[in-house]
């Protein structure tokens, strides 16, 4: 990779003012999280005033206490193109917005991140597109994130970079600020070498990641895929999970490590909601509104081709065809939250899924009952937990998924140990939720059998399984995950001197 800018030389892109360069060499913050999206959402109140609210996701919840304790800052894009915002404080942290032009949203975010890397890293379920203009934009934007981070990091600060949108940031940071402790976590799968090899910039991306002292992955298989790629495309020495990165003009030799740290959820807050009387009442209302069927099945996904929604609908439609279930006995609720709607593959997927729902409902609905209640919306977490409580069976049929936190949330919400989870073996969650009914979603007959077995499982057996899964999710929450990663980052092996 070409030398990157130092913190004192921000990149310039037409239409976007880069964050100001620091006065001195160091910034003020000891702990910095860097992710494509900032940890806050913009909300507009009834008077039309806009304000910021902490995002509801598990990552933000887990890191908020660390932020408050450690003088923390979060660096990320605030979600609006062509808008430059000054850093501000909210929820006990400094928020550092990184601007993106409309063109960069198209090339870096929709293009390279979500139409090159996303399909490539998810086993090419959709075809990745390779465009040099997208790559150029990805590099430029990664550079801007690195500059913004370097400008707020105190001497010796810990920086934790998140996810596939920012894989070049670790190396850029190491070159600009060798004093920093740098972690990286990949929330999505890392593909097998034979697939990763397609990427025209495969060497540069590996170099970018190796800038981190510790690279975290969801599953052990992701870490070993990555290490195989390091060996093949860089030829570095690897001992167990340590990579010996030799010196170059910009950096002395050091050791980087690649390990699995399966992410989890904020179990306590889901459990608390599951006990709240208004949430419980809402779950009863959902059941009533569906005509009180014997079985409610639930799917909750971003509308993404990795989630296997089409496979799930096919299996469900065939069960209705076969008469194994009827619309009087069973209802499927499918929440499909809108996602990346300007990316072509996502538009096509929406047409497919909505066509399939229409065909199944058109064939099987009666005036009174509907086969699939399809909801193309996002909901607040209270409504999600009410849905989890209303659902006898949760269907997670991803074709490839880094972890799948919906599976863990469902388990966390089932405080009475009832309900059953049908879980794809291609989701990271299958490593730990072993008592789910594990399925290969490509095997439609197998998926149908799994749905029938979930519906008809004897209560004692279902409760035994759910109890074990709940124990897993209670003991391994997202706070434990972040502590494990940050402890491993701090206790990393010292730089080797050769
Ligand atoms: C996945 C990715 C995240 C991403 C999220 C939503 O979970 O791992 O990095 O933020 O999807 O996607 P979006 O493109 O809306 O940020």
mmCIF file of N, CA, C and O and ligand atoms in Angstrom, residues 36-37 109 114 118 163-165 187-188 302 339-340, ligand 1:
data_model
loop_
_atom_site.group_PDB
_atom_site.id
_atom_site.type_symbol
_atom_site.label_atom_id
_atom_site.label_comp_id
_atom_site.label_asym_id
_atom_site.label_seq_id
_atom_site.Cartn_x
_atom_site.Cartn_y
_atom_site.Cartn_z
ATOM 1 N N UNK A 36 -18.261 2.832 10.865
ATOM 2 C CA UNK A 36 -18.840 3.585 9.755
ATOM 3 C C UNK A 36 -19.969 4.476 10.244
ATOM 4 O O UNK A 36 -20.040 5.646 9.899
ATOM 5 N N UNK A 37 -20.845 3.911 11.082
ATOM 6 C CA UNK A 37 -21.938 4.728 11.610
ATOM 7 C C UNK A 37 -21.608 5.202 13.013
ATOM 8 O O UNK A 37 -21.124 4.419 13.836
ATOM 9 N N UNK A 109 -19.660 3.552 0.310
ATOM 10 C CA UNK A 109 -20.614 2.839 1.171
ATOM 11 C C UNK A 109 -21.475 1.849 0.365
ATOM 12 O O UNK A 109 -21.424 0.638 0.585
ATOM 13 N N UNK A 114 -20.761 -2.329 0.240
ATOM 14 C CA UNK A 114 -21.965 -3.160 0.217
ATOM 15 C C UNK A 114 -22.269 -3.850 -1.105
ATOM 16 O O UNK A 114 -23.212 -4.655 -1.172
ATOM 17 N N UNK A 118 -19.381 -6.853 0.932
ATOM 18 C CA UNK A 118 -20.469 -7.587 1.603
ATOM 19 C C UNK A 118 -20.773 -8.913 0.886
ATOM 20 O O UNK A 118 -20.727 -9.981 1.506
ATOM 21 N N UNK A 163 -15.431 -3.279 11.860
ATOM 22 C CA UNK A 163 -16.102 -3.799 10.662
ATOM 23 C C UNK A 163 -15.485 -3.481 9.296
ATOM 24 O O UNK A 163 -14.602 -2.652 9.134
ATOM 25 N N UNK A 164 -16.070 -4.190 8.299
ATOM 26 C CA UNK A 164 -15.506 -4.300 6.956
ATOM 27 C C UNK A 164 -15.419 -2.984 6.200
ATOM 28 O O UNK A 164 -14.681 -2.878 5.231
ATOM 29 N N UNK A 165 -16.189 -1.980 6.625
ATOM 30 C CA UNK A 165 -16.139 -0.697 5.907
ATOM 31 C C UNK A 165 -14.793 0.009 6.143
ATOM 32 O O UNK A 165 -14.417 0.893 5.394
ATOM 33 N N UNK A 187 -17.291 -7.727 12.068
ATOM 34 C CA UNK A 187 -18.593 -8.233 12.511
ATOM 35 C C UNK A 187 -19.179 -9.256 11.542
ATOM 36 O O UNK A 187 -20.145 -9.929 11.866
ATOM 37 N N UNK A 188 -18.660 -9.311 10.347
ATOM 38 C CA UNK A 188 -19.215 -10.221 9.334
ATOM 39 C C UNK A 188 -18.231 -11.379 9.116
ATOM 40 O O UNK A 188 -17.129 -11.352 9.655
ATOM 41 N N UNK A 302 -32.898 -7.770 8.662
ATOM 42 C CA UNK A 302 -32.768 -6.708 7.667
ATOM 43 C C UNK A 302 -33.096 -7.368 6.331
ATOM 44 O O UNK A 302 -32.808 -8.551 6.135
ATOM 45 N N UNK A 339 -33.279 -1.871 4.195
ATOM 46 C CA UNK A 339 -31.832 -1.804 4.290
ATOM 47 C C UNK A 339 -31.219 -1.520 2.922
ATOM 48 O O UNK A 339 -31.636 -2.108 1.931
ATOM 49 N N UNK A 340 -30.236 -0.625 2.884
ATOM 50 C CA UNK A 340 -29.392 -0.377 1.696
ATOM 51 C C UNK A 340 -30.230 -0.328 0.411
ATOM 52 O O UNK A 340 -29.923 -0.995 -0.596
HETATM 53 C C1 LIG B 1 -24.299 -5.360 9.600
HETATM 54 C C2 LIG B 1 -22.894 -4.787 9.588
HETATM 55 C C3 LIG B 1 -22.840 -3.429 10.256
HETATM 56 C C4 LIG B 1 -23.906 -2.521 9.658
HETATM 57 C C5 LIG B 1 -25.280 -3.159 9.762
HETATM 58 C C6 LIG B 1 -26.389 -2.309 9.133
HETATM 59 O O1 LIG B 1 -24.655 -5.740 10.878
HETATM 60 O O2 LIG B 1 -21.986 -5.691 10.206
HETATM 61 O O3 LIG B 1 -21.560 -2.850 10.098
HETATM 62 O O4 LIG B 1 -23.886 -1.264 10.292
HETATM 63 O O5 LIG B 1 -25.243 -4.403 9.099
HETATM 64 O O6 LIG B 1 -26.073 -1.972 7.822
HETATM 65 P P1 LIG B 1 -25.902 -0.452 7.326
HETATM 66 O O7 LIG B 1 -25.363 -0.577 5.948
HETATM 67 O O8 LIG B 1 -27.283 0.123 7.384
HETATM 68 O O9 LIG B 1 -24.957 0.242 8.270
#
